[in-house]
Amino acid sequence: QKEVEQNSGPLSVPEGAIASLNCTYSDRGSQSFFWYRQYSGKSPELIMFIYSNGDKEDGRFTAQLNKASQYVSLLIRDSQPSDSATYLCAVNYGGSQGNLIFGKGTKLSVKP
Amino acid sequence: DTGVSQNPRHKITKRGQNVTFRCDPISEHNRLYWYRQTLGQGPEFLTYFQNEAQLEKSRLLSDRFSAERPKGSFSTLEIQRTEQGDSAMYLCASSSPGHYYEQYFGPGTRLTVT
């Protein structure tokens, strides 16, 4: 069973703080890792992807990947109330050419 | 707007009826995916197409579900003899050549089976 695990939260942080979201995956064949943001009632929006071990930064977002530990994380710096959403971690299934496996998501709440 | 579009956005149907959803991908994207999402869960993969060819189907896709992409452009997902357990958000995504895993979602079709 290919699994992606996330803490469901809610994760509550004050405005301006760093939010740290974590994800573990079971398939060692996975090579591509994604973070999607989903506002309530809306569809997922791709915000970050990472393919190599280490950090990848894009604006206030940093994705971190550790393939040896099968762990990927998303840091959101200077969190804003507009960042309040559910963050979905997705991983490609190593035995497929198109199938993404999603975690259940972590709900983030940024308090003003 | 050049994003993925889906129609209808909402569909309410009675158990046993057939429903069909449409997805129009981003124009230069040759891959199209269907996912299903229920409350509190992440999207679950159903099937995907590369151009007009259906390359993979999940075991979640029972024989009541069928998807087509006849000309390699838009796609349709049909559910026959709907059941209450089919109530979910049906999401379509597309991706471009060489960036297959970078999938961009449409707004979804919310299906309610009464």
Short mmCIF file of C-alpha atoms in Angstrom, two decimals:
data_model
loop_
_atom_site.label_atom_id
_atom_site.label_comp_id
_atom_site.label_asym_id
_atom_site.label_seq_id
_atom_site.Cartn_x
_atom_site.Cartn_y
_atom_site.Cartn_z
CA GLN A 1 0.00 0.00 0.00
CA LYS A 2 1.50 3.29 -1.11
CA GLU A 3 0.88 5.90 1.56
CA VAL A 4 1.45 9.56 2.21
CA GLU A 5 1.04 10.62 5.82
CA GLN A 6 0.37 14.11 7.12
CA ASN A 7 -0.67 15.44 10.50
CA SER A 8 -4.26 16.54 10.01
CA GLY A 9 -3.92 19.47 12.39
CA PRO A 10 -5.26 21.99 12.79
CA LEU A 11 -1.95 23.77 13.00
CA SER A 12 -2.39 27.24 14.43
CA VAL A 13 0.32 29.90 14.13
CA PRO A 14 0.28 33.64 14.78
CA GLU A 15 0.56 36.08 11.90
CA GLY A 16 4.20 36.65 10.94
CA ALA A 17 5.42 33.31 12.33
CA ILE A 18 6.89 30.38 10.42
CA ALA A 19 4.48 27.53 9.70
CA SER A 20 6.06 24.10 9.33
CA LEU A 21 4.14 21.35 7.57
CA ASN A 22 5.41 17.79 7.39
CA CYS A 23 4.81 14.74 5.24
CA THR A 24 6.19 11.20 5.10
CA TYR A 25 5.79 8.71 2.27
CA SER A 26 6.16 4.96 1.99
CA ASP A 27 7.24 4.34 -1.63
CA ARG A 28 11.03 4.48 -1.98
CA GLY A 29 10.53 4.62 -5.75
CA SER A 30 8.94 8.06 -5.54
CA GLN A 31 10.95 10.80 -7.23
CA SER A 32 8.64 13.82 -7.38
CA PHE A 33 7.08 15.68 -4.48
CA PHE A 34 4.43 18.36 -4.47
CA TRP A 35 2.63 20.72 -2.14
CA TYR A 36 -0.87 21.88 -2.98
CA ARG A 37 -2.90 24.51 -1.15
CA GLN A 38 -6.65 24.00 -0.94
CA TYR A 39 -9.02 26.64 0.37
CA SER A 40 -12.32 25.43 1.77
CA GLY A 41 -14.69 24.49 -1.05
CA LYS A 42 -12.07 25.06 -3.74
CA SER A 43 -9.82 22.77 -5.76
CA PRO A 44 -6.12 22.14 -4.99
CA GLU A 45 -3.61 24.72 -6.22
CA LEU A 46 -0.02 23.66 -6.94
CA ILE A 47 2.34 25.88 -4.95
CA MET A 48 5.65 23.99 -4.78
CA PHE A 49 7.41 20.98 -6.20
CA ILE A 50 10.79 19.44 -5.41
CA TYR A 51 12.69 16.61 -7.03
CA SER A 52 16.14 16.64 -5.36
CA ASN A 53 17.29 16.29 -1.79
CA GLY A 54 17.72 19.58 0.00
CA ASP A 55 15.83 22.85 0.04
CA LYS A 56 13.96 24.73 -2.65
CA GLU A 57 12.81 28.28 -2.01
CA ASP A 58 10.09 30.26 -3.79
CA GLY A 59 9.15 33.52 -2.15
CA ARG A 60 7.86 32.85 1.35
CA PHE A 61 7.73 29.09 0.71
CA THR A 62 10.55 26.58 1.21
CA ALA A 63 10.19 22.90 0.40
CA GLN A 64 12.61 20.47 2.01
CA LEU A 65 13.22 16.89 0.86
CA ASN A 66 15.08 14.05 2.55
CA LYS A 67 14.74 10.89 0.46
CA ALA A 68 16.73 8.75 2.90
CA SER A 69 14.20 9.52 5.62
CA GLN A 70 11.29 9.58 3.15
CA TYR A 71 10.32 12.97 4.47
CA VAL A 72 9.23 16.20 2.81
CA SER A 73 8.26 19.45 4.47
CA LEU A 74 6.94 22.90 3.62
CA LEU A 75 7.92 26.02 5.50
CA ILE A 76 5.86 29.18 5.16
CA ARG A 77 7.68 32.27 6.40
CA ASP A 78 5.92 35.44 7.56
CA SER A 79 2.60 33.58 7.64
CA GLN A 80 -0.46 35.62 6.68
CA PRO A 81 -4.15 35.03 7.46
CA SER A 82 -4.59 34.43 3.72
CA ASP A 83 -2.35 31.36 4.09
CA SER A 84 -5.08 29.70 6.17
CA ALA A 85 -6.00 26.63 4.14
CA THR A 86 -5.46 22.89 3.94
CA TYR A 87 -2.05 21.92 2.58
CA LEU A 88 -1.86 18.66 0.68
CA CYS A 89 1.35 16.72 0.18
CA ALA A 90 1.47 14.64 -3.03
CA VAL A 91 4.02 12.11 -4.21
CA ASN A 92 4.33 10.33 -7.51
CA TYR A 93 3.76 6.61 -7.32
CA GLY A 94 7.01 5.00 -8.46
CA GLY A 95 5.20 2.29 -10.42
CA SER A 96 3.12 4.71 -12.43
CA GLN A 97 3.74 7.37 -15.04
CA GLY A 98 0.97 9.67 -13.95
CA ASN A 99 -0.52 8.75 -10.62
CA LEU A 100 -0.06 11.19 -7.74
CA ILE A 101 -0.77 9.92 -4.25
CA PHE A 102 -2.08 12.57 -1.89
CA GLY A 103 -2.02 12.81 1.87
CA LYS A 104 -5.17 13.83 3.72
CA GLY A 105 -3.82 17.32 4.22
CA THR A 106 -2.89 19.54 7.16
CA LYS A 107 -5.25 22.37 8.02
CA LEU A 108 -3.34 25.57 8.77
CA SER A 109 -4.87 28.49 10.63
CA VAL A 110 -2.96 31.78 10.78
CA LYS A 111 -4.30 34.02 13.55
CA PRO A 112 -4.09 37.82 13.13
CA ASP B 1 -8.78 32.34 -18.78
CA THR B 2 -6.48 29.52 -19.88
CA GLY B 3 -6.85 27.24 -16.86
CA VAL B 4 -8.55 23.86 -16.63
CA SER B 5 -12.33 24.16 -16.84
CA GLN B 6 -14.97 21.70 -15.68
CA ASN B 7 -18.70 21.51 -16.23
CA PRO B 8 -21.05 21.38 -14.55
CA ARG B 9 -19.74 22.79 -11.28
CA HIS B 10 -22.50 21.13 -9.29
CA LYS B 11 -24.71 18.16 -10.04
CA ILE B 12 -27.51 16.72 -7.92
CA THR B 13 -28.93 13.43 -9.10
CA LYS B 14 -31.07 10.63 -7.82
CA ARG B 15 -29.65 7.23 -7.10
CA GLY B 16 -29.67 5.05 -10.18
CA GLN B 17 -29.37 7.90 -12.69
CA ASN B 18 -26.44 8.36 -15.06
CA VAL B 19 -24.31 11.51 -14.98
CA THR B 20 -21.61 12.87 -17.25
CA PHE B 21 -18.96 15.47 -16.46
CA ARG B 22 -16.76 17.37 -18.87
CA CYS B 23 -13.19 18.63 -18.49
CA ASP B 24 -11.30 20.99 -20.80
CA PRO B 25 -7.56 20.97 -20.04
CA ILE B 26 -5.05 23.77 -20.49
CA SER B 27 -4.59 23.99 -24.25
CA GLU B 28 -0.95 22.89 -24.57
CA HIS B 29 -1.28 20.07 -22.03
CA ASN B 30 -1.42 16.58 -23.51
CA ARG B 31 -2.09 14.71 -20.28
CA LEU B 32 -5.42 14.79 -18.51
CA TYR B 33 -6.24 13.22 -15.14
CA TRP B 34 -9.38 12.48 -13.18
CA TYR B 35 -9.38 12.37 -9.38
CA ARG B 36 -12.12 12.05 -6.79
CA GLN B 37 -12.07 13.81 -3.42
CA THR B 38 -14.34 13.25 -0.45
CA LEU B 39 -14.56 15.39 2.67
CA GLY B 40 -11.45 15.24 4.82
CA GLN B 41 -9.49 13.20 2.29
CA GLY B 42 -6.92 14.04 -0.33
CA PRO B 43 -7.73 13.51 -4.00
CA GLU B 44 -7.73 9.89 -5.13
CA PHE B 45 -6.49 9.03 -8.61
CA LEU B 46 -9.05 7.54 -10.98
CA THR B 47 -7.56 7.55 -14.48
CA TYR B 48 -5.40 9.49 -16.90
CA PHE B 49 -5.02 10.06 -20.63
CA GLN B 50 -2.08 10.98 -22.78
CA ASN B 51 -3.61 12.56 -25.85
CA GLU B 52 -6.56 10.27 -26.65
CA ALA B 53 -5.10 7.12 -25.08
CA GLN B 54 -6.26 6.06 -21.62
CA LEU B 55 -3.01 4.83 -20.07
CA GLU B 56 -3.96 3.94 -16.52
CA LYS B 57 -7.07 3.24 -14.47
CA SER B 58 -7.32 2.86 -10.72
CA ARG B 59 -9.05 -0.14 -9.21
CA LEU B 60 -11.34 2.53 -7.69
CA LEU B 61 -12.76 2.97 -11.18
CA SER B 62 -15.53 0.39 -11.13
CA ASP B 63 -17.27 -0.78 -14.28
CA ARG B 64 -19.94 1.87 -13.66
CA PHE B 65 -17.34 4.54 -14.44
CA SER B 66 -16.09 5.28 -17.91
CA ALA B 67 -13.88 8.06 -19.21
CA GLU B 68 -13.11 9.17 -22.73
CA ARG B 69 -10.93 11.70 -24.48
CA PRO B 70 -11.88 11.09 -28.10
CA LYS B 71 -9.85 13.75 -29.87
CA GLY B 72 -7.15 14.30 -27.30
CA SER B 73 -8.70 17.57 -26.17
CA PHE B 74 -11.62 17.58 -23.71
CA SER B 75 -12.55 14.54 -21.66
CA THR B 76 -15.78 13.18 -20.23
CA LEU B 77 -16.32 11.06 -17.14
CA GLU B 78 -19.58 9.12 -17.00
CA ILE B 79 -21.00 7.39 -13.96
CA GLN B 80 -23.79 4.93 -14.62
CA ARG B 81 -26.37 3.84 -12.07
CA THR B 82 -25.13 6.31 -9.47
CA GLU B 83 -24.96 5.29 -5.82
CA GLN B 84 -24.89 7.48 -2.72
CA GLY B 85 -21.25 6.52 -2.23
CA ASP B 86 -20.43 8.28 -5.50
CA SER B 87 -21.12 11.65 -3.86
CA ALA B 88 -17.81 13.49 -4.01
CA MET B 89 -15.89 16.26 -5.75
CA TYR B 90 -14.65 15.08 -9.13
CA LEU B 91 -11.46 16.86 -10.07
CA CYS B 92 -9.78 17.09 -13.43
CA ALA B 93 -6.13 18.06 -13.83
CA SER B 94 -3.78 18.44 -16.77
CA SER B 95 -0.04 18.55 -17.32
CA SER B 96 2.35 19.36 -20.12
CA PRO B 97 4.93 17.20 -21.93
CA GLY B 98 8.04 16.72 -19.83
CA HIS B 99 6.31 17.98 -16.71
CA TYR B 100 3.83 15.19 -16.23
CA TYR B 101 3.69 15.24 -12.47
CA GLU B 102 3.14 19.00 -12.26
CA GLN B 103 -0.62 18.69 -12.41
CA TYR B 104 -2.94 21.69 -12.44
CA PHE B 105 -6.47 21.20 -11.26
CA GLY B 106 -9.75 22.57 -12.50
CA PRO B 107 -12.45 23.87 -10.14
CA GLY B 108 -14.09 20.45 -9.84
CA THR B 109 -17.62 19.10 -10.20
CA ARG B 110 -19.41 18.45 -6.94
CA LEU B 111 -21.74 15.47 -7.27
CA THR B 112 -24.52 14.82 -4.76
CA VAL B 113 -26.46 11.59 -5.11
CA THR B 114 -29.77 11.60 -3.21
#
